[in-house]
Every structure is written in structure tokens, then in C-alpha cells.
Amino acid sequence: MVYIPNAYSQLDQWNSVMFLYESALKAINTKIEILNEEFIHMYGHTPIEHIKSRVKTPDSIVKKMKRNGYEVTIENMVEKLSDIAGIRIICQFVEDIEKVADLIQKRSDIEIKSEKDYIRHMKDSGYRSYHLIVYYTVETMNGPKRIQVEIQIRTMAMDFWATIEHSLQYKYKANIPDHIRERLSAAAKAI
């Protein structure tokens, strides 16, 4: 085995940082599930259809950092990228999106960094969703660590549209033909 100085410490640092993102996701997921159960208990129905979460892969993180012109370091990753940990909350109805966002915004254990309302202000592509970038503090043996998490809230129809559009971006390497863009735009308006 070849010894590479600092290789193990960098790997340990990477694993420690990714552990924090995974921990933040688990904690926020649990809090959202409890909010949903409380909503059912109080009102007899749920605004949330389901919840998805993920931590970006190392490859995806590096590609995004390079695409945005950032030097690829763990420090830059933590500071510059707000979507390493992501939660997607899927609702049935547009009205539910505002209810869910409001419940999250009122929490004292989640700090809102920024919001983007692509529901009222749809992107030119037709993309619609409500985004929150939040800070969540993970309590560790070495003290509290403040972690950024992106929360996207959208309807099932918006999620379906976004999945198709995302797949087409890869298929056409971000050069989607105009006739397909027009059909995507029409579908977004119909949704």
C-alpha cells in the first residue's frame, strides 16, 4: 500500500461532512413527517402526499462546483452549495404548498436562509416549485454544526413535469429542440 500524506484525513473530513448532511436530512424528514401526522390529527387530511430526500453524490457535487467556477474543496462545497442535502415534499394541490411552507417557516428549530417562489413566478422553462434554503443545526459530540438543506415543495403534477424536463436536459445535453420546449411549456401551463 502506498502512503499518501493527508489522504486519510481528507477522506475522514469528507465522511464527517457528509454524515452531517445525512443527519440533517434525517432530522428534518422526521420533523416534516410529525407535522404531517399532526395535520392529519387536527384536520382529518394530509397536505403531503410523500417526501423524498437525497444527499448529492460526490460526482454531482464536483460537477456543480466546476460548472459554477468554484475551486473543488470541502470548505467551498459547504459554503457555496446550498443543495447538497435536499428534501422534496410532494403535495396534491397547489394550496397545500403554501400550508406546508408556512408550517416549516414557523418552526423555531429551522432557520430560513432564502425562499424562491416558482409557483407564482414560473421560470421561463415552465418549471414550478417552491424552494426554501434552510439552516438546521445538527448536535454532534463536538458541538453544534449548522447545515444548509434545500427544501422543494411542489404538486405531483409539477414533480412529474420537472422529472421529464430534467431527463430531456440530459438527453439533449441542455439543447432541447424548440418544438419539444414548446410542448413542455404548454404542459407546464396546463398543470
Short mmCIF file of C-alpha atoms in Angstrom, two decimals:
data_model
loop_
_atom_site.label_atom_id
_atom_site.label_comp_id
_atom_site.label_asym_id
_atom_site.label_seq_id
_atom_site.Cartn_x
_atom_site.Cartn_y
_atom_site.Cartn_z
CA MET A 1 0.00 0.00 0.00
CA VAL A 2 1.33 3.43 -0.97
CA TYR A 3 1.12 6.04 1.76
CA ILE A 4 -0.30 9.34 0.58
CA PRO A 5 0.09 12.11 3.16
CA ASN A 6 -3.23 13.62 4.32
CA ALA A 7 -5.26 11.25 2.13
CA TYR A 8 -6.88 9.59 5.12
CA SER A 9 -7.53 12.86 6.90
CA GLN A 10 -9.23 14.28 3.77
CA LEU A 11 -11.35 11.15 3.45
CA ASP A 12 -12.24 11.38 7.16
CA GLN A 13 -13.13 15.05 6.73
CA TRP A 14 -15.31 14.24 3.68
CA ASN A 15 -17.09 11.42 5.54
CA SER A 16 -17.66 13.66 8.57
CA VAL A 17 -19.17 16.43 6.46
CA MET A 18 -21.41 14.02 4.54
CA PHE A 19 -22.52 12.49 7.86
CA LEU A 20 -23.71 15.96 8.92
CA TYR A 21 -25.78 16.37 5.75
CA GLU A 22 -27.31 12.91 6.18
CA SER A 23 -28.08 13.68 9.83
CA ALA A 24 -29.74 16.98 8.94
CA LEU A 25 -31.89 15.20 6.33
CA LYS A 26 -32.99 12.54 8.80
CA ALA A 27 -33.90 15.13 11.41
CA ILE A 28 -35.84 17.41 9.05
CA ASN A 29 -37.59 14.45 7.42
CA THR A 30 -38.76 13.29 10.84
CA LYS A 31 -39.97 16.79 11.75
CA ILE A 32 -41.93 17.07 8.48
CA GLU A 33 -43.48 13.63 8.99
CA ILE A 34 -44.55 14.64 12.51
CA LEU A 35 -46.03 17.91 11.19
CA ASN A 36 -47.95 15.90 8.62
CA GLU A 37 -49.27 13.47 11.25
CA GLU A 38 -50.31 16.39 13.46
CA PHE A 39 -52.10 17.97 10.49
CA ILE A 40 -54.00 14.70 9.92
CA HIS A 41 -54.85 14.52 13.63
CA MET A 42 -56.17 18.10 13.70
CA TYR A 43 -57.86 18.39 10.29
CA GLY A 44 -58.52 14.82 9.17
CA HIS A 45 -56.50 15.02 5.97
CA THR A 46 -52.91 15.48 4.87
CA PRO A 47 -51.36 18.23 2.75
CA ILE A 48 -48.35 15.99 1.98
CA GLU A 49 -48.59 13.13 -0.48
CA HIS A 50 -45.00 11.95 0.09
CA ILE A 51 -41.48 13.08 0.93
CA LYS A 52 -38.27 12.30 -0.95
CA SER A 53 -34.79 13.15 0.22
CA ARG A 54 -31.24 12.71 -1.00
CA VAL A 55 -27.65 13.77 -0.46
CA LYS A 56 -25.84 14.66 -3.69
CA THR A 57 -23.27 12.17 -4.90
CA PRO A 58 -19.60 13.18 -4.85
CA ASP A 59 -19.61 13.23 -8.66
CA SER A 60 -22.63 15.55 -8.77
CA ILE A 61 -21.06 17.87 -6.17
CA VAL A 62 -17.79 18.15 -8.11
CA LYS A 63 -19.59 18.76 -11.42
CA LYS A 64 -21.73 21.51 -9.92
CA MET A 65 -18.75 23.20 -8.28
CA LYS A 66 -16.78 23.15 -11.55
CA ARG A 67 -19.82 24.35 -13.54
CA ASN A 68 -20.15 27.30 -11.13
CA GLY A 69 -16.42 28.09 -11.25
CA TYR A 70 -15.61 27.13 -7.67
CA GLU A 71 -12.35 25.50 -6.63
CA VAL A 72 -13.23 21.96 -5.52
CA THR A 73 -12.57 21.92 -1.78
CA ILE A 74 -14.65 20.70 1.13
CA GLU A 75 -14.74 24.24 2.53
CA ASN A 76 -16.10 25.66 -0.74
CA MET A 77 -18.58 22.83 -1.02
CA VAL A 78 -20.04 23.56 2.42
CA GLU A 79 -20.02 27.32 1.94
CA LYS A 80 -21.09 27.67 -1.71
CA LEU A 81 -23.56 24.83 -2.32
CA SER A 82 -26.94 25.03 -0.65
CA ASP A 83 -28.43 21.87 -2.15
CA ILE A 84 -26.07 19.10 -1.10
CA ALA A 85 -28.86 17.84 1.14
CA GLY A 86 -32.28 18.07 -0.47
CA ILE A 87 -35.82 17.28 0.54
CA ARG A 88 -38.71 17.28 -1.90
CA ILE A 89 -42.20 17.47 -0.45
CA ILE A 90 -44.93 16.43 -2.86
CA CYS A 91 -48.47 17.74 -2.33
CA GLN A 92 -51.66 17.01 -4.21
CA PHE A 93 -52.89 20.59 -4.55
CA VAL A 94 -51.24 23.97 -5.10
CA GLU A 95 -52.98 25.36 -1.98
CA ASP A 96 -51.21 22.71 0.12
CA ILE A 97 -47.79 24.04 -0.92
CA GLU A 98 -48.37 27.31 0.93
CA LYS A 99 -49.68 25.47 4.02
CA VAL A 100 -46.61 23.22 4.16
CA ALA A 101 -44.18 26.11 3.55
CA ASP A 102 -45.88 28.09 6.31
CA LEU A 103 -45.59 25.18 8.77
CA ILE A 104 -41.87 24.87 8.04
CA GLN A 105 -41.27 28.62 8.25
CA LYS A 106 -42.90 28.78 11.70
CA ARG A 107 -40.55 26.20 13.20
CA SER A 108 -38.11 27.55 15.78
CA ASP A 109 -35.57 24.79 15.07
CA ILE A 110 -35.25 25.53 11.35
CA GLU A 111 -33.85 28.87 10.17
CA ILE A 112 -34.91 30.14 6.75
CA LYS A 113 -31.96 31.40 4.69
CA SER A 114 -33.85 32.13 1.47
CA GLU A 115 -37.05 31.44 -0.46
CA LYS A 116 -37.83 31.23 -4.16
CA ASP A 117 -41.44 31.10 -5.24
CA TYR A 118 -41.53 29.50 -8.68
CA ILE A 119 -45.25 28.83 -8.18
CA ARG A 120 -46.29 32.46 -8.56
CA HIS A 121 -43.23 33.31 -10.67
CA MET A 122 -42.83 30.35 -13.01
CA LYS A 123 -39.44 30.03 -14.74
CA ASP A 124 -39.35 30.65 -18.50
CA SER A 125 -38.91 26.91 -19.00
CA GLY A 126 -42.24 26.25 -17.28
CA TYR A 127 -40.65 24.99 -14.04
CA ARG A 128 -42.82 25.48 -10.95
CA SER A 129 -41.90 24.71 -7.36
CA TYR A 130 -41.45 26.47 -4.02
CA HIS A 131 -37.87 26.41 -2.71
CA LEU A 132 -36.62 27.04 0.79
CA ILE A 133 -32.96 27.04 1.72
CA VAL A 134 -32.81 26.41 5.44
CA TYR A 135 -30.18 26.05 8.12
CA TYR A 136 -30.54 23.17 10.52
CA THR A 137 -28.25 22.70 13.49
CA VAL A 138 -27.02 19.15 13.98
CA GLU A 139 -25.92 18.48 17.54
CA THR A 140 -22.71 16.43 17.46
CA MET A 141 -20.27 15.19 20.09
CA ASN A 142 -18.01 18.07 19.02
CA GLY A 143 -20.73 20.67 19.36
CA PRO A 144 -23.42 22.12 17.10
CA LYS A 145 -22.89 22.21 13.31
CA ARG A 146 -25.08 24.44 11.13
CA ILE A 147 -26.02 22.70 7.87
CA GLN A 148 -27.77 24.03 4.75
CA VAL A 149 -30.64 21.99 3.33
CA GLU A 150 -32.78 22.74 0.29
CA ILE A 151 -36.49 22.00 0.61
CA GLN A 152 -38.58 21.92 -2.56
CA ILE A 153 -42.37 21.83 -2.28
CA ARG A 154 -44.48 21.06 -5.35
CA THR A 155 -47.53 19.18 -6.54
CA MET A 156 -47.43 15.70 -8.05
CA ALA A 157 -48.08 17.21 -11.49
CA MET A 158 -45.26 19.75 -11.08
CA ASP A 159 -42.93 16.96 -9.94
CA PHE A 160 -43.83 14.85 -12.97
CA TRP A 161 -43.17 17.82 -15.29
CA ALA A 162 -39.83 18.61 -13.60
CA THR A 163 -38.72 14.98 -13.89
CA ILE A 164 -39.48 14.94 -17.62
CA GLU A 165 -37.75 18.29 -18.19
CA HIS A 166 -34.69 17.17 -16.21
CA SER A 167 -34.44 13.97 -18.26
CA LEU A 168 -34.74 15.91 -21.52
CA GLN A 169 -31.94 18.26 -20.40
CA TYR A 170 -29.63 15.24 -20.14
CA LYS A 171 -30.92 13.56 -23.30
CA TYR A 172 -30.35 16.68 -25.41
CA LYS A 173 -27.31 17.87 -23.42
CA ALA A 174 -29.14 21.10 -22.42
CA ASN A 175 -30.07 21.86 -26.07
CA ILE A 176 -33.71 20.80 -26.08
CA PRO A 177 -35.21 21.33 -29.56
CA ASP A 178 -37.67 24.22 -29.84
CA HIS A 179 -40.66 22.03 -30.73
CA ILE A 180 -40.13 19.97 -27.56
CA ARG A 181 -39.63 23.14 -25.46
CA GLU A 182 -42.95 24.45 -26.77
CA ARG A 183 -44.69 21.22 -25.79
CA LEU A 184 -43.06 21.33 -22.35
CA SER A 185 -44.19 24.93 -21.88
CA ALA A 186 -47.75 24.05 -22.90
CA ALA A 187 -47.74 21.11 -20.48
CA ALA A 188 -46.47 23.35 -17.66
CA LYS A 189 -49.28 25.84 -18.28
CA ALA A 190 -51.85 23.05 -18.31
CA ILE A 191 -50.55 21.72 -14.99
#
